Short mmCIF file of C-alpha atoms in Angstrom, two decimals:
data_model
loop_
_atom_site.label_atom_id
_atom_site.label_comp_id
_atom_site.label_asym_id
_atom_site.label_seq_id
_atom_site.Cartn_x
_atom_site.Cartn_y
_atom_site.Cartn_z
CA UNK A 1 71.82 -5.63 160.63
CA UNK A 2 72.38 -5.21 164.43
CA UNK A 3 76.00 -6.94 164.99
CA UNK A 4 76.12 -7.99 168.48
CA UNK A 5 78.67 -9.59 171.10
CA UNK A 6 77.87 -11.51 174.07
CA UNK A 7 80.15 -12.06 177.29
CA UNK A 8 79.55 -14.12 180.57
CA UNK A 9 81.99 -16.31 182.60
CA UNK A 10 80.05 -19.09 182.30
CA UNK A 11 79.62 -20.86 179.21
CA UNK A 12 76.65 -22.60 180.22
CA UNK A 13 74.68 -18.71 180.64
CA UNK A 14 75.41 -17.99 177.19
CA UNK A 15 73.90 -20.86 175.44
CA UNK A 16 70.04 -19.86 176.36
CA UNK A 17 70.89 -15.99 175.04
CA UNK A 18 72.09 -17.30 172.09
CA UNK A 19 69.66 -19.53 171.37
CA UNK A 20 66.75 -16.96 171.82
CA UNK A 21 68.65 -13.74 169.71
CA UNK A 22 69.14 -16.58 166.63
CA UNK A 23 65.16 -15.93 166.31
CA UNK A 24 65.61 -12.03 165.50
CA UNK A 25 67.16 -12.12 161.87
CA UNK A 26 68.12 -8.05 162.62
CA UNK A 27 70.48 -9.50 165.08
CA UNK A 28 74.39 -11.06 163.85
CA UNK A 29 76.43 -12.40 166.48
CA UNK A 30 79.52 -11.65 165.88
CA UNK A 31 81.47 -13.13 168.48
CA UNK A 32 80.97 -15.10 172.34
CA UNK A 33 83.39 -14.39 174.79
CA UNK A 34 83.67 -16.05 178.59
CA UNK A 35 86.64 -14.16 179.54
CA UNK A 36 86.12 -10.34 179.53
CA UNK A 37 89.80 -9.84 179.62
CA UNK A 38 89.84 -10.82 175.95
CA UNK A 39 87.25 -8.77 174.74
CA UNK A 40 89.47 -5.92 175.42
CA UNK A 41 92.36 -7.45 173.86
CA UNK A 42 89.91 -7.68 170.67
CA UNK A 43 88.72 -4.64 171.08
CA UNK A 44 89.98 -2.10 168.36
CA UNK A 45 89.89 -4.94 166.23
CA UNK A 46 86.14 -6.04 166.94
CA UNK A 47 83.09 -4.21 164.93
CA UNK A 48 79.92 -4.54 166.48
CA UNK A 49 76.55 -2.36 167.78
CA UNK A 50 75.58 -3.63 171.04
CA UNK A 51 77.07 -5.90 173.80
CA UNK A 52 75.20 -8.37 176.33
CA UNK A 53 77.18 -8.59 179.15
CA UNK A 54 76.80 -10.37 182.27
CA UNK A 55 77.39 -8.00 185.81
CA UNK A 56 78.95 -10.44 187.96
CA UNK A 57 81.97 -12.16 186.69
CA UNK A 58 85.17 -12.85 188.33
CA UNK A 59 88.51 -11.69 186.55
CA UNK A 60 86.20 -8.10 185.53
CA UNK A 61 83.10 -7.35 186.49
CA UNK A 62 80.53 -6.35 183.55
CA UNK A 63 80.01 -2.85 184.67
CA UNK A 64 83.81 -2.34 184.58
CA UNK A 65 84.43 -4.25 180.95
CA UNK A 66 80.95 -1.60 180.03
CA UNK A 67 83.12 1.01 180.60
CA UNK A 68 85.95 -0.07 178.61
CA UNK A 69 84.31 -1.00 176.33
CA UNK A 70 82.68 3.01 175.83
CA UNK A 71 85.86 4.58 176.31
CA UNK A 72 87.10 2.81 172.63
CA UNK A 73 83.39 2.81 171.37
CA UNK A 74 81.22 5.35 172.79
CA UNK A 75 78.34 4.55 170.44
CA UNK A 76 78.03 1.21 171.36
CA UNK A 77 75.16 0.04 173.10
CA UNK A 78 75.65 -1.93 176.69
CA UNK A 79 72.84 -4.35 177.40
CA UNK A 80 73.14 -5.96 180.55
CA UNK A 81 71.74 -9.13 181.01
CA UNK A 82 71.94 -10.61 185.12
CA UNK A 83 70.79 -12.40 187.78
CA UNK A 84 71.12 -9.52 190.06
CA UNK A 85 68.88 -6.15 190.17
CA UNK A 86 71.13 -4.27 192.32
CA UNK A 87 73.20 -2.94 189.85
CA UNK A 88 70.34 -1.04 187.96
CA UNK A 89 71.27 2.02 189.18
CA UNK A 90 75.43 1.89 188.21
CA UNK A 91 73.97 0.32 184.83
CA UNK A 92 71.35 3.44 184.46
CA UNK A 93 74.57 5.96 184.87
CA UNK A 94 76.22 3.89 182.11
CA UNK A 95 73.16 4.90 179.66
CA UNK A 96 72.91 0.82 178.94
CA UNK A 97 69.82 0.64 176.32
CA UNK A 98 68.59 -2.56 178.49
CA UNK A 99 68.67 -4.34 182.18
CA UNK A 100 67.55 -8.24 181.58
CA UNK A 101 67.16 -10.18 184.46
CA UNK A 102 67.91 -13.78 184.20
CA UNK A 103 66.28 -16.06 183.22
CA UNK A 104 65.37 -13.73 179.72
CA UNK A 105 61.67 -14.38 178.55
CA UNK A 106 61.17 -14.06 175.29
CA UNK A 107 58.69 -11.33 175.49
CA UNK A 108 61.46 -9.00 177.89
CA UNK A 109 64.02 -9.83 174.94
CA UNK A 110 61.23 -8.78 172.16
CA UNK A 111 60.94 -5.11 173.92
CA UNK A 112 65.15 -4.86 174.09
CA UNK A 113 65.63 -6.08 170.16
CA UNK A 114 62.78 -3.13 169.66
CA UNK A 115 64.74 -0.34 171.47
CA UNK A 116 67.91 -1.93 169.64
CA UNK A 117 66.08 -1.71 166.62
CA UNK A 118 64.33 2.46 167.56
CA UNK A 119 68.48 3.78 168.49
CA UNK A 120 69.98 1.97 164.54
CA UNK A 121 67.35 3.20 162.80
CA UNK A 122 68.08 6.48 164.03
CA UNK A 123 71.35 6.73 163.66
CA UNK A 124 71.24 5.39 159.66
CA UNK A 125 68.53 8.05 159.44
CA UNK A 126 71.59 11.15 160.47
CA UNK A 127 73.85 9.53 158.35
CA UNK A 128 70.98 9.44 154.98
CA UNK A 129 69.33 12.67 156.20
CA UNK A 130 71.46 15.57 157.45
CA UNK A 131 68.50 17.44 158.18
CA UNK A 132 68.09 15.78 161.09
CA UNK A 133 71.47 18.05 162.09
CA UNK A 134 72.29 21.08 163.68
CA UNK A 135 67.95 22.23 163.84
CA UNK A 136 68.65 22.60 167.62
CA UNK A 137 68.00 26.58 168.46
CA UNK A 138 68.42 27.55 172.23
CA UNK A 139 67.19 30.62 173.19
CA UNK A 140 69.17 31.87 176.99
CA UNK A 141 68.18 35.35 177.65
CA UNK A 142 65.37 36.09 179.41
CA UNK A 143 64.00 32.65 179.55
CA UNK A 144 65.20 28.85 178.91
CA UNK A 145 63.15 28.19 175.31
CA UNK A 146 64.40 25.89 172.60
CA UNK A 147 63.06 25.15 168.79
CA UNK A 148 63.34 22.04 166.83
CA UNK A 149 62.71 23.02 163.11
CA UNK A 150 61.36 26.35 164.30
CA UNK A 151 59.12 24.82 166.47
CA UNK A 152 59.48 24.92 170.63
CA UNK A 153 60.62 21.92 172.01
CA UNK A 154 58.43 20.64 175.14
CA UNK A 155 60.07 19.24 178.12
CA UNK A 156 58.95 15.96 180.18
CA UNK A 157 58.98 18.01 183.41
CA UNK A 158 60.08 21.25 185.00
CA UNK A 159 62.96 19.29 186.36
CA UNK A 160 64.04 17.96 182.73
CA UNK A 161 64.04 21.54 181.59
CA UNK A 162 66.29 22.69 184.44
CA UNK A 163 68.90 19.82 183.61
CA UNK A 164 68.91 20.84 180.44
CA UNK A 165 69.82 24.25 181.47
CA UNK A 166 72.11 22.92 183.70
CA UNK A 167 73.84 21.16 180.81
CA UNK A 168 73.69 23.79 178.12
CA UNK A 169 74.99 26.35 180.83
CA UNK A 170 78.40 24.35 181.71
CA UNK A 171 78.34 23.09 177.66
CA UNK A 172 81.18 20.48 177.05
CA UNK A 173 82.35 20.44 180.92
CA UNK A 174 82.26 16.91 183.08
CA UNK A 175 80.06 17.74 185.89
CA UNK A 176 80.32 15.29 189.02
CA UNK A 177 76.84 13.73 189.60
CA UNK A 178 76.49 14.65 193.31
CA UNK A 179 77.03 18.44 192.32
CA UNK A 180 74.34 18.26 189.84
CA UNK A 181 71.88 17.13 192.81
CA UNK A 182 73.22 19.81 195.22
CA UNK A 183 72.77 22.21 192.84
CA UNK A 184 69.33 21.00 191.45
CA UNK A 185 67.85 19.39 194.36
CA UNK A 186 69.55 21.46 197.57
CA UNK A 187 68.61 20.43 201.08
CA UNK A 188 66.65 17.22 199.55
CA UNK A 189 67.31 13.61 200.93
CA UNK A 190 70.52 12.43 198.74
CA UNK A 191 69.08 8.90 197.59
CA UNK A 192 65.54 10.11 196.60
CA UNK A 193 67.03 13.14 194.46
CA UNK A 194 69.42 10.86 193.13
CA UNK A 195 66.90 8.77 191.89
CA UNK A 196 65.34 12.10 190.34
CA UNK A 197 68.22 12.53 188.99
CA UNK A 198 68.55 9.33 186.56
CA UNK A 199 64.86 9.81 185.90
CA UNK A 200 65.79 13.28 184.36
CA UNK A 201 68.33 11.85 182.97
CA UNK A 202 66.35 9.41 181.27
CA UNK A 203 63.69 11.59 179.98
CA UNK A 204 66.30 14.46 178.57
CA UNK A 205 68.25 11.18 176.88
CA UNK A 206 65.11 10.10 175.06
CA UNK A 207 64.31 13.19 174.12
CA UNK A 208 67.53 13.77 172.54
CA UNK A 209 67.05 10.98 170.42
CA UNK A 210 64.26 12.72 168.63
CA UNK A 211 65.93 15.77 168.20
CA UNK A 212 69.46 15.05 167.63
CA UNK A 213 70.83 11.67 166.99
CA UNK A 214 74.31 12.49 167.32
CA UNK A 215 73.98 13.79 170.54
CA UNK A 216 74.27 12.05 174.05
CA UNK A 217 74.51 12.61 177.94
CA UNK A 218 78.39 10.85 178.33
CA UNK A 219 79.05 9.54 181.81
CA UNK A 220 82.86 8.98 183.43
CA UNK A 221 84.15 8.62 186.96
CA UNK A 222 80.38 9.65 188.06
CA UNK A 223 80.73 12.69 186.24
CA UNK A 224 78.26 13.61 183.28
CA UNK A 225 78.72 15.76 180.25
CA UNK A 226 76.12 16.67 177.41
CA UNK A 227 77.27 16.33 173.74
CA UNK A 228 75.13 17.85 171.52
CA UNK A 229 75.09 19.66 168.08
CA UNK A 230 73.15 23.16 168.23
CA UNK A 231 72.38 25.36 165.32
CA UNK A 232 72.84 28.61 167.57
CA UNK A 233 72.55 29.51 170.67
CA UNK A 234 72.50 33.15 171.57
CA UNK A 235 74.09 32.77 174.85
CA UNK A 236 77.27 30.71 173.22
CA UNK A 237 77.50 33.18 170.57
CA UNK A 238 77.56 36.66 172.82
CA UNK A 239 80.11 34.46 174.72
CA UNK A 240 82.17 33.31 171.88
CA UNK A 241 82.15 37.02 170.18
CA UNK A 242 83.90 38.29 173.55
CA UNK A 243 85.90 35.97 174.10
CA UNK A 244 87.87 36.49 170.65
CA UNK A 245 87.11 40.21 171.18
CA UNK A 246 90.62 41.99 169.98
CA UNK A 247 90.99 45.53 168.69
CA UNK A 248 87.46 47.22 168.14
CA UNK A 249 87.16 48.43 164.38
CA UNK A 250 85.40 48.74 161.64
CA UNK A 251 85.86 45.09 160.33
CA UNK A 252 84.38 43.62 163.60
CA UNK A 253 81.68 46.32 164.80
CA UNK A 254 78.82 44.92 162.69
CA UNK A 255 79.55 41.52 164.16
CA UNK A 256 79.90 42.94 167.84
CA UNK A 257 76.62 45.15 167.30
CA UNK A 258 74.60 41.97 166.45
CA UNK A 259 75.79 40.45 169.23
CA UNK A 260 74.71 42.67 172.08
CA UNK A 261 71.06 42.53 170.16
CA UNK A 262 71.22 38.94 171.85
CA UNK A 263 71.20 39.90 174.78
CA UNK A 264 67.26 41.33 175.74
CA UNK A 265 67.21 40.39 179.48
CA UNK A 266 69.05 38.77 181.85
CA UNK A 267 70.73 34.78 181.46
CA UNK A 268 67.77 32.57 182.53
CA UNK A 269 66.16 35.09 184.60
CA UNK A 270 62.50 34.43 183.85
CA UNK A 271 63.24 30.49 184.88
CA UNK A 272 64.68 31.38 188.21
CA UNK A 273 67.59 29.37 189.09
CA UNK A 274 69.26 29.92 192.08
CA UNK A 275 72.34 27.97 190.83
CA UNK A 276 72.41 29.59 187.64
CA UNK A 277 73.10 33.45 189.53
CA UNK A 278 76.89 33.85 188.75
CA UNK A 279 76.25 32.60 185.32
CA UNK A 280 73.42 35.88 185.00
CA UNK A 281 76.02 38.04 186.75
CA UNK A 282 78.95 36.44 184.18
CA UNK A 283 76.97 37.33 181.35
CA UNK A 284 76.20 40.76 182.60
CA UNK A 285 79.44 41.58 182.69
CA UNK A 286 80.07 40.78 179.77
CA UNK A 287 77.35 42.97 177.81
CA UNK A 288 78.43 46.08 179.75
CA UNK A 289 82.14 45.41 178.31
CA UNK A 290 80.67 44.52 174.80
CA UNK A 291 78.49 48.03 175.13
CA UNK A 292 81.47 49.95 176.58
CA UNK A 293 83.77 48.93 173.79
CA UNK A 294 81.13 49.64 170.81
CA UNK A 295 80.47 52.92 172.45
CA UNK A 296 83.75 54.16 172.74
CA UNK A 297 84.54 53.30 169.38
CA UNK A 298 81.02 55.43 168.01
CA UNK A 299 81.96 58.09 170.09
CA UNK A 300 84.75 58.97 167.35
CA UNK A 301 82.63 57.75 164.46
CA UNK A 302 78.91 58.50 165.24
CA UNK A 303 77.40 60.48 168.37
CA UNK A 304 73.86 58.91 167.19
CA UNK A 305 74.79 55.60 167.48
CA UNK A 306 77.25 56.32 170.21
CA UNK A 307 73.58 57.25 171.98
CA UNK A 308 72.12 54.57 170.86
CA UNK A 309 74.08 52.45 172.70
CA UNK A 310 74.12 54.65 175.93
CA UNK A 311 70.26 54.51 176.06
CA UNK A 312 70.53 49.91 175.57
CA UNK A 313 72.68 50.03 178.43
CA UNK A 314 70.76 52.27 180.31
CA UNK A 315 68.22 49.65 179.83
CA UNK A 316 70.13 46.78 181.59
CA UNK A 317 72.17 49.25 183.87
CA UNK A 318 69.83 52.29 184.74
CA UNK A 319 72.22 53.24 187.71
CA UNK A 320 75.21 54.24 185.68
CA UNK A 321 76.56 58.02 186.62
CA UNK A 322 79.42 57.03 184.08
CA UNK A 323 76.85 56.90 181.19
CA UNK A 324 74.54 59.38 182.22
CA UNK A 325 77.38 61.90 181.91
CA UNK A 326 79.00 60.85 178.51
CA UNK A 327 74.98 60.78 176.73
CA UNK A 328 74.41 64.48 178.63
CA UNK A 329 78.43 65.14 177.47
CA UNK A 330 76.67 64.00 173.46
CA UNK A 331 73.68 65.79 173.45
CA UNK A 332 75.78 69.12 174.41
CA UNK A 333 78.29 67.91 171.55
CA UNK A 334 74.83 67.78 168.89
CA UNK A 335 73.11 70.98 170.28
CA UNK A 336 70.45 69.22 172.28
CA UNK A 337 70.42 70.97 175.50
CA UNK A 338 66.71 70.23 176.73
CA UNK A 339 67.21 66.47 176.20
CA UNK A 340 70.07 66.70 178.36
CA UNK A 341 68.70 68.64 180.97
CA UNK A 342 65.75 66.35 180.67
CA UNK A 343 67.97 63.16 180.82
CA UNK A 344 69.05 64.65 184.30
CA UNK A 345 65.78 65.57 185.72
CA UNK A 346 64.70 61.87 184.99
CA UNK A 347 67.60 60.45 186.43
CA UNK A 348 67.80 62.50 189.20
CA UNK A 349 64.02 61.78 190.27
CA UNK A 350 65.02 58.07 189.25
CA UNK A 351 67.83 57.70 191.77
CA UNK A 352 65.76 59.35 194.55
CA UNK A 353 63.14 57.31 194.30
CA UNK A 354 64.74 53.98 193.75
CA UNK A 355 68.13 54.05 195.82
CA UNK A 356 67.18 57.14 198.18
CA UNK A 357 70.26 58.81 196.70
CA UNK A 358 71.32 62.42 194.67
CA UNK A 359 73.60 62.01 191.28
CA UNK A 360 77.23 61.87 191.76
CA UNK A 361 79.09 65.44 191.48
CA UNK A 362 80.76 64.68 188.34
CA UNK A 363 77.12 64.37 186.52
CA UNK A 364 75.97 67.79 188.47
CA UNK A 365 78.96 69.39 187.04
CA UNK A 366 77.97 68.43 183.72
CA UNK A 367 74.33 70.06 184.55
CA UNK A 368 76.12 73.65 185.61
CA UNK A 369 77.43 73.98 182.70
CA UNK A 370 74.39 73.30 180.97
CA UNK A 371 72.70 77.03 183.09
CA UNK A 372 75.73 78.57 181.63
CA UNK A 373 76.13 77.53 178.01
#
């Protein structure tokens, strides 16, 4: 059962709504209300699913009450129901299920009780089957890809993908709407990539309904946030394992070794997002740390791995005099002098014919000694 509340101004508006949701038996009113004022008063006390609410009323506009309403109840579903269609757009940004115009045919009402219907049914489903949680995988590094049940998830449009990315890169952060089009739709007319915008918006929303139920696109104060449950993400997790980084040791190297193993290429690079460049350049920072930190510590426990290491940097950073001269430093250290001496040649020949430029002096030092030992 879909319990439901109904509010306009004037009594007289109500009666034909009423009249036509008594024919869905899915559908219990719980309650009529002509002064929006009250509902709020009501509010913590009331229990329903979805409100119809008139737009235009005069003590509280419906848009206004909607919002109220969401900040005590932020699964309840806002069905608007007016005789004006210039408000679709403030009622889109509200995520409201429906926009009726009055009068309300029968037939317009049948397709609103259905969506009604599509969003319960879903929800009961999380709450009987938990497999319906937590499936989400998002894959950061290299390229934007993401699995539902093991298999990749396919996006509306180009544009859905990218404000997905968007969302997953600033996770849990309120994002003003008129960044988000700066960001996604630079030098673009405002009003045309603001209605892009919503259309995204619209497309990622539904498609979050099939993938996770519990999750949503919240919207406050024209800013927009994506909630959403995730079974990993390789990005959050290389970000997470930093950011509680303390003392490097033997009970945390395994964990910080599988870590860095994340990280293949760089954040989003194969997608190409202009906005998304500080994030890349964040994230390569952090690797190098991560890979300084793990070889330091092998360097007293393991000049293999220690090398290891050296090379996977090398493999992000190739430019690195610092590491050339600690892996030649390790192959002196393990008897190996014609891998050093061939590391050098190669990087030597490397930086000439990529940057133009010889090896720095402490590195050639390292190479002397090599004709003397």
């Amino acid at each position: 059962m879909i319990r439901a509340i109904l509010v306009d101004d004037e009594e007289l508006s109500l009666i034909p709504i009423i009249e036509k949701l008594k024919q869905y038996e899915e559908i219990e009113i719980v309650k009529t209300y002509t002064e929006p004022t009250q509902v709020l008063q009501d509010l913590k006390a009331l229990s329903f699913d979805v409100v119809f609410v008139d737009i235009e009323m005069k003590k509280m506009d419906g848009i206004t009450l909607s919002k109220e309403i969401l900040a005590i109840h932020s699964n309840v579903q806002i069905v608007f129901v007016t005789a004006h269609s210039e408000y679709a757009i403030q009622a889109f940004e509200l995520n409201s299920i429906d926009y009726l115009l009055k009068p309300v045919t029968t037939k317009r009402l049948d397709n609103t009780i259905h969506r009604l219907k599509q969003h319960h049914l879903l929800i009961s489903n999380q709450v009987v089957n938990q497999t319906h949680q937590n499936q989400l995988i998002v894959k950061c590094f290299g390229e934007l890809v993401v699995y539902y049940n093991d298999h990749p998830v396919s996006f509306k449009t180009a544009k859905v993908k990218e404000l997905f990315a968007f969302f997953i890169t600033y996770r849990n952060t309120y994002i003003h709407r008129d960044v988000m089009i700066e960001k996604l739709w630079p030098n673009h007319d405002y009003k045309k990539s603001k209605i892009h915008l919503h259309t995204c918006l619209s497309h990622l929303r539904k498609m979050l309904e099939q993938l996770d139920p519990t999750g949503d696109i919240n919207f406050k104060d024209q800013h927009y946030c994506l909630r959403i449950q995730l079974k990993s993400c390789d990005a959050y997790e290389l970000y997470d394992v930093v950011d509680n980084l303390g003392r490097v040791d033997e009970s945390n190297i395994t964990k910080l070794e599988k870590a860095v193993h994340l990280y293949q290429e760089p954040y989003l690079e194969l997608n190409g997002y202009e906005w998304a460049y500080e994030k890349t350049q964040e994230y390569h920072h952090i690797i190098m740390q991560l890979l300084n930190e793990i070889i330091q510590y092998y360097e007293e426990k393991d000049l293999t791995k220690a090398l290891y290491y050296l090379q996977f940097q090398r493999k992000i950073e190739p430019y690195l005099d610092e590491n050339i001269k600690k892996s030649m430093e390790i192959l002196l250290k393990q008897n190996n002098r014609s891998e050093a001496i061939k590391l050098y040649f190669d990087y030597c020949k490397l930086m000439a014919e990529e940057l133009g430029l010889d090896p720095s002096d402490s590195i050639k030092k390292v190479y002397d000694s090599l004709l003397t030992s």
